[in-house]
Amino acid sequence: MTFKPPKISSSEITPVRDWLRRREFLTMSAAFAFAAGLPREGHTAPLAASSSDYTVPDKLTPKKDVTSYNNFYEFGLSKDDPANKSDDFKPAPWSIRVDGMVAKPTTFAVENLLKLFPPQERVYRMRCVEAWSMVIPWDGFPLTAILDRVEPLGSAKYVAFESVVRPDEMPGQRGVFQSLSWPYVEALRLDEARHPLTLLAVGVYGETLPSQNGAPIRLIVPWKYGFKGLKSIVRITLTAKQPKNTWSVAAPSEYGFYANVNPSVPHPRWSQATERRIGAGGLFGSSRVPTLMFNGYSDQVAGLYSGMDLQTSF
Amino acid sequence: MKSAMTVGRAWKNASIWLLYFVALLPAGWEFYLGATDNLGADPVKTFERFLGLWAVRLLILTLAISPVRDVVRVNLIRYRRALGLTCFYYALMHFSAYVFLDQELEVHAIIADFVKRPFIMLGMTGLVLLIPLAVTSNAISIRRLGKNWLQLHRLIYAIAICGAIHLSLATKIISIEHWLYLALLTMLILYRCGRPLLKRQRTVDILPAKG
């Protein structure tokens, strides 16, 4: 149950990376069929996490799918770009600045965060706004723990998050064609941020986060669409005014501030009533399931939005 | 001499069948990859998108035949029917993947999608408009319909517009590859609109030389 910091820092495991590279050469010479199916797990280290009650009973999405099918436009638009084009990304050393309307603005090194807030395992549903979903065992700690540490002022109403900008390491941030404006930013209301389900994840499947999943630390808000859970966070700022979030700036008619999973509010271009649960087994392996209000977390979070019109505040 | 001509004609016929085979090969291969779990985490979406993209690529090639003849003076008209028909086959497979694999034959959801969402409506309209073109692509129809055949087959430009908008709505962000297809489709449609003018200009250029 007690937390042991990883003995091997990620900088010391280059042999593993070389070994993965070797496989890369092998797959390149092998038939395309095999190359296409191979997961690339990047460089991760084991991470000890205690169990928690926050676990849904659904069948877990296979690890190879969780780590090979990602939206992380800083690395590229394709679902496999984050896994294939993140070799240059350096998630260590890393620190997060927590500032704004707080009594004690602080910069935390990630390894210190792990000591301060020992990770727990939480199996959450993850519903993408593109109408697919996964069930993922994250390792992390509640966002509220870090907020307590910096002591938000009474006037703070929102929490703004900022992702990393490193064009040298992230090919999606280079060149003429830029899909979004960087940094990728997201935000929550303070009560949403304080909710016990809201997680800062530092690992997945019992290992530190691979780059494609948002190494070394990312946000998970399981009752909201996946794009709220920004990756590779460098800054958290408490504010009085509602901050901007990337997708609602890019396409205001399609993505809102709240982005709560809601089967009765369709995306203008597609329905949100059902979702395809990603699973093993090829073309006939996945299956469409009904999307649940607040992604199935109604009992825990519906109270946050009582009295609000969720059709307009989407 | 005569036998050389026969060989030439035989090769031309064979090359058309080869084109059908080569153009349909990607669909077969992708299906094989999907059925054997080699299409990544979301094989249904991957397969569906793949078929749609090939329909767009073949549509572009079909539309490019006459500009290529006009501009580069290379006549590939004998391949146009094969390209147009394989475009239709891909659009049909794309639609089937959407109905059977993606929506899992949920008729209510499909109808609701069609009624509410321009994205789906445009895709389906494009496919429906392709049907009369595919049906009248044989030599007998061409002979019977005469001038009307040409009129009817101008529908391909309406189909191109439906396809282009459908493609542009398919993703959250339009990728460079998709922008390229959209640009090519736009250029081909604009070329067709300007073609009568170009022809008139050319006739004017030629006339004094003749006179």
Short mmCIF file of C-alpha atoms in Angstrom, two decimals:
data_model
loop_
_atom_site.label_atom_id
_atom_site.label_comp_id
_atom_site.label_asym_id
_atom_site.label_seq_id
_atom_site.Cartn_x
_atom_site.Cartn_y
_atom_site.Cartn_z
CA MET A 1 0.00 0.00 0.00
CA THR A 2 2.83 2.42 0.76
CA PHE A 3 4.21 4.32 -2.17
CA LYS A 4 7.70 3.56 -3.41
CA PRO A 5 9.22 6.04 -5.81
CA PRO A 6 10.32 4.36 -9.04
CA LYS A 7 13.92 3.19 -8.68
CA ILE A 8 14.69 3.68 -12.34
CA SER A 9 14.36 7.18 -13.71
CA SER A 10 13.19 7.36 -17.29
CA SER A 11 16.51 8.87 -18.39
CA GLU A 12 18.29 5.68 -17.38
CA ILE A 13 16.27 3.32 -19.50
CA THR A 14 17.57 4.26 -22.92
CA PRO A 15 18.50 0.61 -23.54
CA VAL A 16 14.77 -0.14 -23.57
CA ARG A 17 14.34 2.59 -26.15
CA ASP A 18 17.08 1.13 -28.28
CA TRP A 19 15.48 -2.21 -27.94
CA LEU A 20 12.17 -0.74 -29.13
CA ARG A 21 14.00 0.86 -32.04
CA ARG A 22 15.38 -2.53 -32.99
CA ARG A 23 11.84 -3.82 -33.18
CA GLU A 24 10.97 -0.80 -35.30
CA PHE A 25 13.57 -1.88 -37.88
CA LEU A 26 12.25 -5.40 -37.77
CA THR A 27 8.67 -4.31 -38.30
CA MET A 28 9.70 -2.05 -41.15
CA SER A 29 11.12 -5.00 -42.99
CA ALA A 30 8.19 -7.22 -42.05
CA ALA A 31 4.87 -7.22 -43.83
CA PHE A 32 2.75 -4.09 -43.43
CA ALA A 33 0.04 -6.12 -41.75
CA PHE A 34 2.21 -6.81 -38.76
CA ALA A 35 3.74 -3.35 -38.62
CA ALA A 36 0.28 -1.76 -38.50
CA GLY A 37 -0.83 -3.80 -35.53
CA LEU A 38 2.17 -3.38 -33.27
CA PRO A 39 1.68 -1.17 -30.23
CA ARG A 40 4.51 1.15 -29.28
CA GLU A 41 4.63 1.70 -25.59
CA GLY A 42 7.35 4.32 -25.40
CA HIS A 43 9.47 4.58 -22.28
CA THR A 44 7.61 4.02 -19.08
CA ALA A 45 8.52 2.84 -15.60
CA PRO A 46 6.52 0.80 -13.12
CA LEU A 47 4.42 2.89 -10.76
CA ALA A 48 3.07 1.71 -7.41
CA ALA A 49 -0.53 2.71 -6.76
CA SER A 50 -3.00 1.85 -4.04
CA SER A 51 -6.42 0.53 -4.95
CA SER A 52 -9.46 2.79 -4.64
CA ASP A 53 -13.24 2.58 -4.62
CA TYR A 54 -13.45 4.62 -7.81
CA THR A 55 -13.67 1.68 -10.16
CA VAL A 56 -16.32 0.91 -12.74
CA PRO A 57 -17.12 -2.76 -13.32
CA ASP A 58 -16.79 -2.54 -17.14
CA LYS A 59 -14.25 -4.66 -19.00
CA LEU A 60 -10.90 -2.87 -19.39
CA THR A 61 -9.84 -1.64 -22.83
CA PRO A 62 -6.66 -3.54 -23.83
CA LYS A 63 -3.47 -1.66 -22.94
CA LYS A 64 -2.22 -1.73 -26.53
CA ASP A 65 -5.34 0.18 -27.62
CA VAL A 66 -5.12 2.70 -24.76
CA THR A 67 -1.51 3.43 -25.71
CA SER A 68 -1.84 3.42 -29.51
CA TYR A 69 -5.14 5.21 -30.23
CA ASN A 70 -4.87 8.78 -28.99
CA ASN A 71 -5.92 12.30 -29.80
CA PHE A 72 -2.90 14.46 -29.00
CA TYR A 73 -2.69 16.98 -31.83
CA GLU A 74 0.65 18.34 -30.59
CA PHE A 75 2.09 15.18 -32.17
CA GLY A 76 -0.21 15.02 -35.22
CA LEU A 77 -3.80 14.52 -36.29
CA SER A 78 -3.80 10.75 -36.82
CA LYS A 79 -4.74 8.50 -33.94
CA ASP A 80 -1.38 6.73 -34.21
CA ASP A 81 0.72 9.91 -34.50
CA PRO A 82 1.04 10.39 -30.71
CA ALA A 83 2.52 6.91 -30.29
CA ASN A 84 4.63 7.04 -33.47
CA LYS A 85 5.89 10.62 -33.38
CA SER A 86 6.64 11.19 -29.71
CA ASP A 87 10.15 9.68 -29.57
CA ASP A 88 11.74 13.12 -29.16
CA PHE A 89 9.46 14.16 -26.32
CA LYS A 90 11.18 14.48 -22.91
CA PRO A 91 8.69 14.14 -20.05
CA ALA A 92 11.47 14.34 -17.43
CA PRO A 93 12.49 16.48 -15.69
CA TRP A 94 9.11 18.19 -15.38
CA SER A 95 7.48 20.69 -13.09
CA ILE A 96 4.04 22.25 -12.78
CA ARG A 97 3.43 25.84 -11.77
CA VAL A 98 0.28 26.36 -9.68
CA ASP A 99 -0.53 30.05 -9.33
CA GLY A 100 -3.16 32.76 -9.80
CA MET A 101 -5.65 33.43 -7.03
CA VAL A 102 -3.96 31.30 -4.39
CA ALA A 103 -2.30 32.13 -1.09
CA LYS A 104 0.79 30.03 -1.87
CA PRO A 105 1.79 29.91 -5.54
CA THR A 106 4.04 26.88 -5.90
CA THR A 107 6.12 25.08 -8.51
CA PHE A 108 6.01 21.33 -8.02
CA ALA A 109 8.50 18.90 -9.50
CA VAL A 110 6.59 15.83 -10.63
CA GLU A 111 8.68 13.45 -8.50
CA ASN A 112 7.78 15.54 -5.45
CA LEU A 113 4.10 15.41 -6.37
CA LEU A 114 4.32 11.61 -6.32
CA LYS A 115 5.72 11.76 -2.77
CA LEU A 116 3.17 14.32 -1.59
CA PHE A 117 0.18 12.60 -3.16
CA PRO A 118 0.65 8.84 -3.48
CA PRO A 119 -1.17 7.59 -6.61
CA GLN A 120 -4.34 5.53 -6.42
CA GLU A 121 -5.66 3.31 -9.18
CA ARG A 122 -8.97 4.44 -10.66
CA VAL A 123 -10.80 2.62 -13.42
CA TYR A 124 -12.77 5.26 -15.32
CA ARG A 125 -14.87 5.27 -18.45
CA MET A 126 -13.43 7.64 -21.07
CA ARG A 127 -15.91 9.00 -23.61
CA CYS A 128 -14.47 10.87 -26.58
CA VAL A 129 -16.56 13.59 -28.23
CA GLU A 130 -16.01 11.60 -31.46
CA ALA A 131 -18.41 8.94 -30.07
CA TRP A 132 -15.97 6.22 -29.10
CA SER A 133 -15.10 5.14 -25.57
CA MET A 134 -12.63 3.17 -23.49
CA VAL A 135 -12.35 1.88 -19.94
CA ILE A 136 -8.96 2.82 -18.53
CA PRO A 137 -7.11 2.06 -15.27
CA TRP A 138 -5.47 5.39 -14.45
CA ASP A 139 -3.04 6.00 -11.59
CA GLY A 140 -3.18 9.44 -10.05
CA PHE A 141 -4.37 11.68 -7.26
CA PRO A 142 -7.36 14.01 -6.85
CA LEU A 143 -6.79 17.51 -8.23
CA THR A 144 -8.31 18.89 -5.04
CA ALA A 145 -5.28 17.65 -3.06
CA ILE A 146 -2.90 19.93 -4.94
CA LEU A 147 -5.40 22.81 -4.70
CA ASP A 148 -5.58 22.41 -0.92
CA ARG A 149 -1.80 22.74 -0.82
CA VAL A 150 -1.75 26.15 -2.57
CA GLU A 151 -4.80 27.48 -0.70
CA PRO A 152 -7.20 29.07 -3.23
CA LEU A 153 -8.45 32.55 -2.32
CA GLY A 154 -12.15 33.07 -1.69
CA SER A 155 -12.42 35.04 -4.93
CA ALA A 156 -11.16 32.13 -7.09
CA LYS A 157 -13.98 30.63 -9.15
CA TYR A 158 -12.26 28.74 -11.96
CA VAL A 159 -9.18 26.60 -12.55
CA ALA A 160 -7.32 27.07 -15.84
CA PHE A 161 -4.89 24.49 -17.23
CA GLU A 162 -2.13 24.89 -19.77
CA SER A 163 -0.35 22.21 -21.82
CA VAL A 164 3.25 22.16 -22.91
CA VAL A 165 4.58 23.97 -26.00
CA ARG A 166 7.71 22.34 -27.42
CA PRO A 167 7.82 22.54 -31.21
CA ASP A 168 11.25 20.88 -31.20
CA GLU A 169 9.83 17.78 -29.56
CA MET A 170 6.24 17.86 -30.85
CA PRO A 171 5.88 17.67 -34.65
CA GLY A 172 2.25 18.86 -34.59
CA GLN A 173 3.45 22.21 -33.23
CA ARG A 174 5.88 22.75 -36.12
CA GLY A 175 5.48 23.81 -39.72
CA VAL A 176 3.02 25.76 -41.80
CA PHE A 177 0.04 23.61 -41.00
CA GLN A 178 -0.98 24.00 -37.34
CA SER A 179 -4.20 22.30 -36.35
CA LEU A 180 -4.91 24.37 -33.21
CA SER A 181 -3.33 27.35 -31.48
CA TRP A 182 -0.87 26.43 -28.77
CA PRO A 183 -0.71 26.02 -25.87
CA TYR A 184 -3.73 23.75 -25.58
CA VAL A 185 -5.73 25.19 -22.69
CA GLU A 186 -8.65 23.84 -20.66
CA ALA A 187 -10.57 24.94 -17.59
CA LEU A 188 -13.00 23.78 -14.93
CA ARG A 189 -15.25 25.54 -12.47
CA LEU A 190 -13.66 25.41 -9.02
CA ASP A 191 -16.37 23.04 -7.69
CA GLU A 192 -15.79 20.70 -10.65
CA ALA A 193 -12.05 20.85 -10.00
CA ARG A 194 -12.67 20.10 -6.33
CA HIS A 195 -14.85 17.05 -7.09
CA PRO A 196 -13.31 13.82 -5.77
CA LEU A 197 -13.61 12.17 -9.22
CA THR A 198 -11.40 14.83 -10.86
CA LEU A 199 -7.97 13.28 -11.19
CA LEU A 200 -4.45 14.31 -12.06
CA ALA A 201 -3.15 11.12 -13.65
CA VAL A 202 0.54 10.24 -13.58
CA GLY A 203 0.22 6.66 -14.77
CA VAL A 204 -1.87 4.15 -16.65
CA TYR A 205 -1.97 0.38 -16.37
CA GLY A 206 0.42 0.49 -13.41
CA GLU A 207 3.19 2.37 -15.24
CA THR A 208 4.14 6.01 -15.64
CA LEU A 209 2.27 7.66 -18.50
CA PRO A 210 3.67 7.06 -21.98
CA SER A 211 4.19 10.28 -23.96
CA GLN A 212 1.18 9.60 -26.17
CA ASN A 213 -1.09 9.47 -23.11
CA GLY A 214 0.07 12.83 -21.77
CA ALA A 215 3.30 12.20 -19.86
CA PRO A 216 4.15 12.99 -17.20
CA ILE A 217 0.89 14.38 -15.80
CA ARG A 218 -2.57 15.00 -17.25
CA LEU A 219 -6.12 15.80 -16.24
CA ILE A 220 -8.95 13.25 -16.14
CA VAL A 221 -12.56 14.39 -15.70
CA PRO A 222 -14.52 11.19 -16.33
CA TRP A 223 -18.00 12.73 -16.70
CA LYS A 224 -16.81 15.10 -19.44
CA TYR A 225 -15.73 14.48 -23.03
CA GLY A 226 -12.11 13.41 -23.36
CA PHE A 227 -10.88 16.71 -24.80
CA LYS A 228 -11.34 18.31 -21.34
CA GLY A 229 -8.58 16.04 -20.05
CA LEU A 230 -5.60 17.96 -21.34
CA LYS A 231 -2.23 16.27 -21.44
CA SER A 232 1.33 17.15 -20.34
CA ILE A 233 0.26 19.97 -18.02
CA VAL A 234 2.76 22.73 -17.22
CA ARG A 235 0.57 25.26 -15.43
CA ILE A 236 -2.57 25.44 -13.32
CA THR A 237 -3.95 28.92 -12.62
CA LEU A 238 -6.89 29.88 -10.41
CA THR A 239 -8.99 32.73 -11.76
CA ALA A 240 -12.15 34.71 -11.04
CA LYS A 241 -13.33 34.88 -14.66
CA GLN A 242 -14.22 31.87 -16.83
CA PRO A 243 -11.05 30.98 -18.76
CA LYS A 244 -11.00 30.01 -22.43
CA ASN A 245 -10.69 26.41 -23.52
CA THR A 246 -9.08 25.43 -26.82
CA TRP A 247 -11.92 23.61 -28.57
CA SER A 248 -14.63 26.10 -27.70
CA VAL A 249 -12.40 28.82 -29.19
CA ALA A 250 -11.66 26.73 -32.32
CA ALA A 251 -15.32 25.82 -32.96
CA PRO A 252 -17.71 27.58 -30.54
CA SER A 253 -20.85 26.11 -32.11
CA GLU A 254 -19.58 22.57 -31.66
CA TYR A 255 -17.74 22.53 -28.33
CA GLY A 256 -18.68 24.31 -25.14
CA PHE A 257 -17.02 25.14 -21.84
CA TYR A 258 -18.71 22.35 -19.89
CA ALA A 259 -18.45 19.46 -22.40
CA ASN A 260 -20.38 17.19 -20.06
CA VAL A 261 -21.13 13.81 -21.62
CA ASN A 262 -24.79 14.12 -22.58
CA PRO A 263 -26.56 11.71 -24.96
CA SER A 264 -29.41 14.17 -25.52
CA VAL A 265 -27.21 17.00 -26.82
CA PRO A 266 -25.85 15.95 -30.23
CA HIS A 267 -22.71 17.31 -31.78
CA PRO A 268 -23.89 19.41 -34.75
CA ARG A 269 -22.37 16.84 -37.10
CA TRP A 270 -23.09 13.57 -35.32
CA SER A 271 -25.24 11.99 -32.65
CA GLN A 272 -23.97 11.53 -29.09
CA ALA A 273 -26.70 9.01 -28.18
CA THR A 274 -24.45 5.98 -28.55
CA GLU A 275 -20.72 5.24 -28.53
CA ARG A 276 -18.49 2.54 -29.97
CA ARG A 277 -16.70 0.78 -27.13
CA ILE A 278 -13.17 0.13 -28.30
CA GLY A 279 -12.29 -3.52 -27.85
CA ALA A 280 -10.15 -6.31 -29.20
CA GLY A 281 -11.16 -8.50 -32.12
CA GLY A 282 -10.93 -6.48 -35.31
CA LEU A 283 -13.79 -5.27 -37.49
CA PHE A 284 -16.37 -7.35 -35.68
CA GLY A 285 -14.97 -6.94 -32.14
CA SER A 286 -16.18 -3.51 -31.09
CA SER A 287 -19.78 -2.83 -30.21
CA ARG A 288 -22.05 0.18 -29.96
CA VAL A 289 -23.46 0.89 -26.50
CA PRO A 290 -25.82 3.63 -25.28
CA THR A 291 -24.06 6.72 -23.95
CA LEU A 292 -24.99 7.43 -20.32
CA MET A 293 -25.77 10.87 -18.89
CA PHE A 294 -22.58 12.29 -17.38
CA ASN A 295 -20.89 9.16 -18.75
CA GLY A 296 -22.58 7.12 -16.02
CA TYR A 297 -21.42 9.38 -13.17
CA SER A 298 -24.79 11.12 -12.65
CA ASP A 299 -25.13 10.06 -9.02
CA GLN A 300 -21.83 11.72 -8.17
CA VAL A 301 -21.91 14.87 -10.30
CA ALA A 302 -25.47 15.78 -11.38
CA GLY A 303 -25.74 18.06 -8.32
CA LEU A 304 -23.00 20.31 -9.71
CA TYR A 305 -25.35 21.37 -12.49
CA SER A 306 -28.75 21.58 -10.81
CA GLY A 307 -30.82 24.43 -12.18
CA MET A 308 -28.64 24.74 -15.30
CA ASP A 309 -29.94 24.28 -18.85
CA LEU A 310 -27.55 21.66 -20.18
CA GLN A 311 -28.88 22.09 -23.74
CA THR A 312 -27.42 25.60 -23.88
CA SER A 313 -24.54 25.14 -21.42
CA PHE A 314 -23.06 22.22 -23.35
CA MET B 1 1.24 -5.11 -88.64
CA LYS B 2 -2.26 -6.44 -88.18
CA SER B 3 -1.21 -8.76 -85.38
CA ALA B 4 0.62 -5.91 -83.66
CA MET B 5 -2.60 -3.91 -83.69
CA THR B 6 -4.53 -6.86 -82.28
CA VAL B 7 -1.96 -7.24 -79.52
CA GLY B 8 -2.25 -3.52 -78.85
CA ARG B 9 -6.02 -3.73 -78.54
CA ALA B 10 -5.81 -6.83 -76.37
CA TRP B 11 -3.42 -5.03 -74.04
CA LYS B 12 -5.74 -2.03 -73.88
CA ASN B 13 -8.65 -4.25 -72.88
CA ALA B 14 -6.53 -6.16 -70.40
CA SER B 15 -5.24 -2.93 -68.89
CA ILE B 16 -8.81 -1.87 -68.14
CA TRP B 17 -9.48 -5.11 -66.26
CA LEU B 18 -6.14 -4.69 -64.52
CA LEU B 19 -7.28 -1.24 -63.43
CA TYR B 20 -10.45 -2.69 -61.86
CA PHE B 21 -8.34 -5.24 -60.04
CA VAL B 22 -5.72 -2.76 -58.81
CA ALA B 23 -8.34 -0.20 -57.77
CA LEU B 24 -10.34 -2.72 -55.75
CA LEU B 25 -7.28 -4.35 -54.20
CA PRO B 26 -6.94 -1.78 -51.35
CA ALA B 27 -10.50 -2.52 -50.17
CA GLY B 28 -9.83 -6.27 -50.09
CA TRP B 29 -6.53 -5.82 -48.28
CA GLU B 30 -7.98 -3.39 -45.72
CA PHE B 31 -10.88 -5.76 -45.07
CA TYR B 32 -8.42 -8.59 -44.51
CA LEU B 33 -6.45 -6.43 -42.05
CA GLY B 34 -9.66 -5.47 -40.26
CA ALA B 35 -10.97 -9.02 -40.03
CA THR B 36 -7.65 -10.22 -38.58
CA ASP B 37 -7.50 -7.40 -35.98
CA ASN B 38 -4.66 -5.50 -37.67
CA LEU B 39 -6.38 -2.13 -38.07
CA GLY B 40 -5.60 -0.69 -34.66
CA ALA B 41 -7.93 0.15 -31.81
CA ASP B 42 -10.93 1.36 -33.83
CA PRO B 43 -10.98 -0.84 -36.93
CA VAL B 44 -14.57 0.06 -37.85
CA LYS B 45 -13.83 3.77 -38.10
CA THR B 46 -10.50 3.10 -39.82
CA PHE B 47 -12.12 0.83 -42.43
CA GLU B 48 -15.05 3.19 -42.98
CA ARG B 49 -12.76 6.21 -43.46
CA PHE B 50 -10.45 4.22 -45.73
CA LEU B 51 -13.30 3.30 -48.09
CA GLY B 52 -14.59 6.87 -48.15
CA LEU B 53 -11.13 8.27 -48.91
CA TRP B 54 -10.66 5.84 -51.80
CA ALA B 55 -14.03 6.85 -53.20
CA VAL B 56 -12.80 10.47 -53.13
CA ARG B 57 -9.46 9.55 -54.74
CA LEU B 58 -11.18 7.65 -57.55
CA LEU B 59 -13.67 10.48 -58.03
CA ILE B 60 -10.75 12.88 -58.49
CA LEU B 61 -9.10 10.55 -61.04
CA THR B 62 -12.41 10.17 -62.91
CA LEU B 63 -12.86 13.93 -63.12
CA ALA B 64 -9.21 14.45 -64.10
CA ILE B 65 -9.47 12.45 -67.36
CA SER B 66 -10.77 15.24 -69.60
CA PRO B 67 -8.58 18.06 -68.19
CA VAL B 68 -5.57 15.77 -68.67
CA ARG B 69 -6.65 15.21 -72.29
CA ASP B 70 -7.12 18.95 -72.86
CA VAL B 71 -4.02 20.18 -71.10
CA VAL B 72 -1.39 17.42 -71.29
CA ARG B 73 -2.80 15.87 -74.52
CA VAL B 74 -2.84 12.39 -73.03
CA ASN B 75 -6.03 10.49 -73.77
CA LEU B 76 -6.96 8.10 -70.99
CA ILE B 77 -10.67 8.19 -71.72
CA ARG B 78 -10.88 4.41 -72.03
CA TYR B 79 -10.13 4.11 -68.31
CA ARG B 80 -12.78 6.59 -67.19
CA ARG B 81 -15.63 4.11 -66.89
CA ALA B 82 -13.51 1.78 -64.73
CA LEU B 83 -12.48 4.68 -62.49
CA GLY B 84 -16.04 5.98 -62.18
CA LEU B 85 -17.44 2.55 -61.41
CA THR B 86 -14.81 1.74 -58.78
CA CYS B 87 -15.54 5.13 -57.22
CA PHE B 88 -19.18 4.00 -56.99
CA TYR B 89 -18.18 0.61 -55.54
CA TYR B 90 -16.08 2.32 -52.86
CA ALA B 91 -18.90 4.73 -52.02
CA LEU B 92 -21.27 1.76 -51.74
CA MET B 93 -18.83 -0.14 -49.50
CA HIS B 94 -18.29 3.01 -47.42
CA PHE B 95 -22.07 3.30 -46.95
CA SER B 96 -22.34 -0.43 -46.12
CA ALA B 97 -19.58 -0.11 -43.53
CA TYR B 98 -21.47 2.81 -41.98
CA VAL B 99 -24.80 0.93 -41.92
CA PHE B 100 -23.64 -2.54 -40.90
CA LEU B 101 -20.39 -2.09 -38.96
CA ASP B 102 -20.60 1.46 -37.57
CA GLN B 103 -24.34 1.87 -36.86
CA GLU B 104 -24.88 -1.90 -36.50
CA LEU B 105 -28.09 -1.68 -38.56
CA GLU B 106 -29.82 0.64 -36.06
CA VAL B 107 -32.35 1.89 -38.60
CA HIS B 108 -33.80 4.57 -36.30
CA ALA B 109 -30.37 6.05 -35.61
CA ILE B 110 -29.52 6.02 -39.32
CA ILE B 111 -32.76 7.78 -40.28
CA ALA B 112 -32.30 10.33 -37.49
CA ASP B 113 -28.74 10.94 -38.70
CA PHE B 114 -29.94 11.39 -42.27
CA VAL B 115 -32.70 13.83 -41.38
CA LYS B 116 -30.77 15.93 -38.87
CA ARG B 117 -27.23 16.01 -40.13
CA PRO B 118 -26.12 17.65 -43.39
CA PHE B 119 -22.91 15.63 -43.09
CA ILE B 120 -24.78 12.33 -43.47
CA MET B 121 -27.37 13.74 -45.87
CA LEU B 122 -24.72 14.97 -48.31
CA GLY B 123 -22.85 11.68 -48.22
CA MET B 124 -26.00 9.69 -48.94
CA THR B 125 -27.11 12.13 -51.66
CA GLY B 126 -23.77 11.70 -53.38
CA LEU B 127 -24.17 7.92 -53.29
CA VAL B 128 -27.76 8.02 -54.59
CA LEU B 129 -26.74 10.30 -57.46
CA LEU B 130 -23.97 7.86 -58.36
CA ILE B 131 -26.50 5.06 -58.93
CA PRO B 132 -27.98 6.31 -62.27
CA LEU B 133 -24.48 6.98 -63.53
CA ALA B 134 -23.32 3.48 -62.64
CA VAL B 135 -26.47 1.93 -64.16
CA THR B 136 -26.05 3.83 -67.45
CA SER B 137 -22.32 3.30 -67.75
CA ASN B 138 -22.68 0.46 -70.30
CA ALA B 139 -22.36 0.84 -74.08
CA ILE B 140 -26.05 0.12 -74.72
CA SER B 141 -27.18 2.98 -72.44
CA ILE B 142 -24.70 5.36 -74.03
CA ARG B 143 -26.11 4.53 -77.48
CA ARG B 144 -29.75 4.70 -76.38
CA LEU B 145 -29.51 7.91 -74.36
CA GLY B 146 -27.45 9.78 -76.95
CA LYS B 147 -27.10 13.43 -75.99
CA ASN B 148 -29.08 12.85 -72.79
CA TRP B 149 -26.32 10.58 -71.59
CA LEU B 150 -23.90 13.50 -71.50
CA GLN B 151 -26.46 15.65 -69.69
CA LEU B 152 -27.12 12.88 -67.15
CA HIS B 153 -23.44 12.28 -66.50
CA ARG B 154 -22.88 15.94 -65.65
CA LEU B 155 -24.36 14.84 -62.30
CA ILE B 156 -20.80 13.82 -61.44
CA TYR B 157 -20.12 17.48 -60.61
CA ALA B 158 -23.04 17.60 -58.16
CA ILE B 159 -21.66 14.38 -56.69
CA ALA B 160 -18.22 15.99 -56.41
CA ILE B 161 -19.72 18.92 -54.48
CA CYS B 162 -21.60 16.57 -52.12
CA GLY B 163 -18.46 14.49 -51.64
CA ALA B 164 -16.23 17.49 -50.98
CA ILE B 165 -18.52 18.95 -48.32
CA HIS B 166 -19.08 15.50 -46.79
CA LEU B 167 -15.30 15.03 -46.55
CA SER B 168 -14.77 18.48 -45.05
CA LEU B 169 -17.31 17.72 -42.30
CA ALA B 170 -15.98 14.26 -41.46
CA THR B 171 -13.24 15.24 -39.01
CA LYS B 172 -12.76 17.70 -36.16
CA ILE B 173 -9.76 19.20 -37.98
CA ILE B 174 -9.17 18.94 -41.74
CA SER B 175 -5.78 17.31 -42.35
CA ILE B 176 -3.31 18.36 -45.06
CA GLU B 177 -4.22 15.29 -47.13
CA HIS B 178 -7.92 16.17 -46.97
CA TRP B 179 -7.17 19.80 -47.89
CA LEU B 180 -5.32 18.49 -50.93
CA TYR B 181 -8.35 16.45 -52.05
CA LEU B 182 -10.67 19.40 -51.44
CA ALA B 183 -8.39 21.67 -53.48
CA LEU B 184 -8.21 19.15 -56.35
CA LEU B 185 -12.00 18.68 -56.38
CA THR B 186 -12.53 22.44 -56.38
CA MET B 187 -10.07 22.91 -59.23
CA LEU B 188 -11.69 20.14 -61.28
CA ILE B 189 -15.18 21.58 -60.75
CA LEU B 190 -13.96 25.09 -61.65
CA TYR B 191 -12.19 23.72 -64.72
CA ARG B 192 -15.44 22.13 -65.90
CA CYS B 193 -17.29 25.42 -65.37
CA GLY B 194 -14.66 27.33 -67.38
CA ARG B 195 -14.22 24.71 -70.09
CA PRO B 196 -16.81 26.09 -72.57
CA LEU B 197 -15.04 29.46 -72.40
CA LEU B 198 -11.64 27.86 -72.95
CA LYS B 199 -12.96 25.96 -75.96
CA ARG B 200 -14.44 29.07 -77.52
CA GLN B 201 -11.12 30.85 -76.99
CA ARG B 202 -9.26 28.02 -78.69
CA THR B 203 -11.66 28.04 -81.65
CA VAL B 204 -11.09 31.79 -82.04
CA ASP B 205 -7.31 31.22 -81.94
CA ILE B 206 -7.50 28.54 -84.59
CA LEU B 207 -9.86 30.30 -87.02
CA PRO B 208 -7.55 33.05 -88.41
CA ALA B 209 -4.82 30.46 -89.11
CA LYS B 210 -7.34 28.47 -91.13
CA GLY B 211 -8.74 31.50 -92.91
#
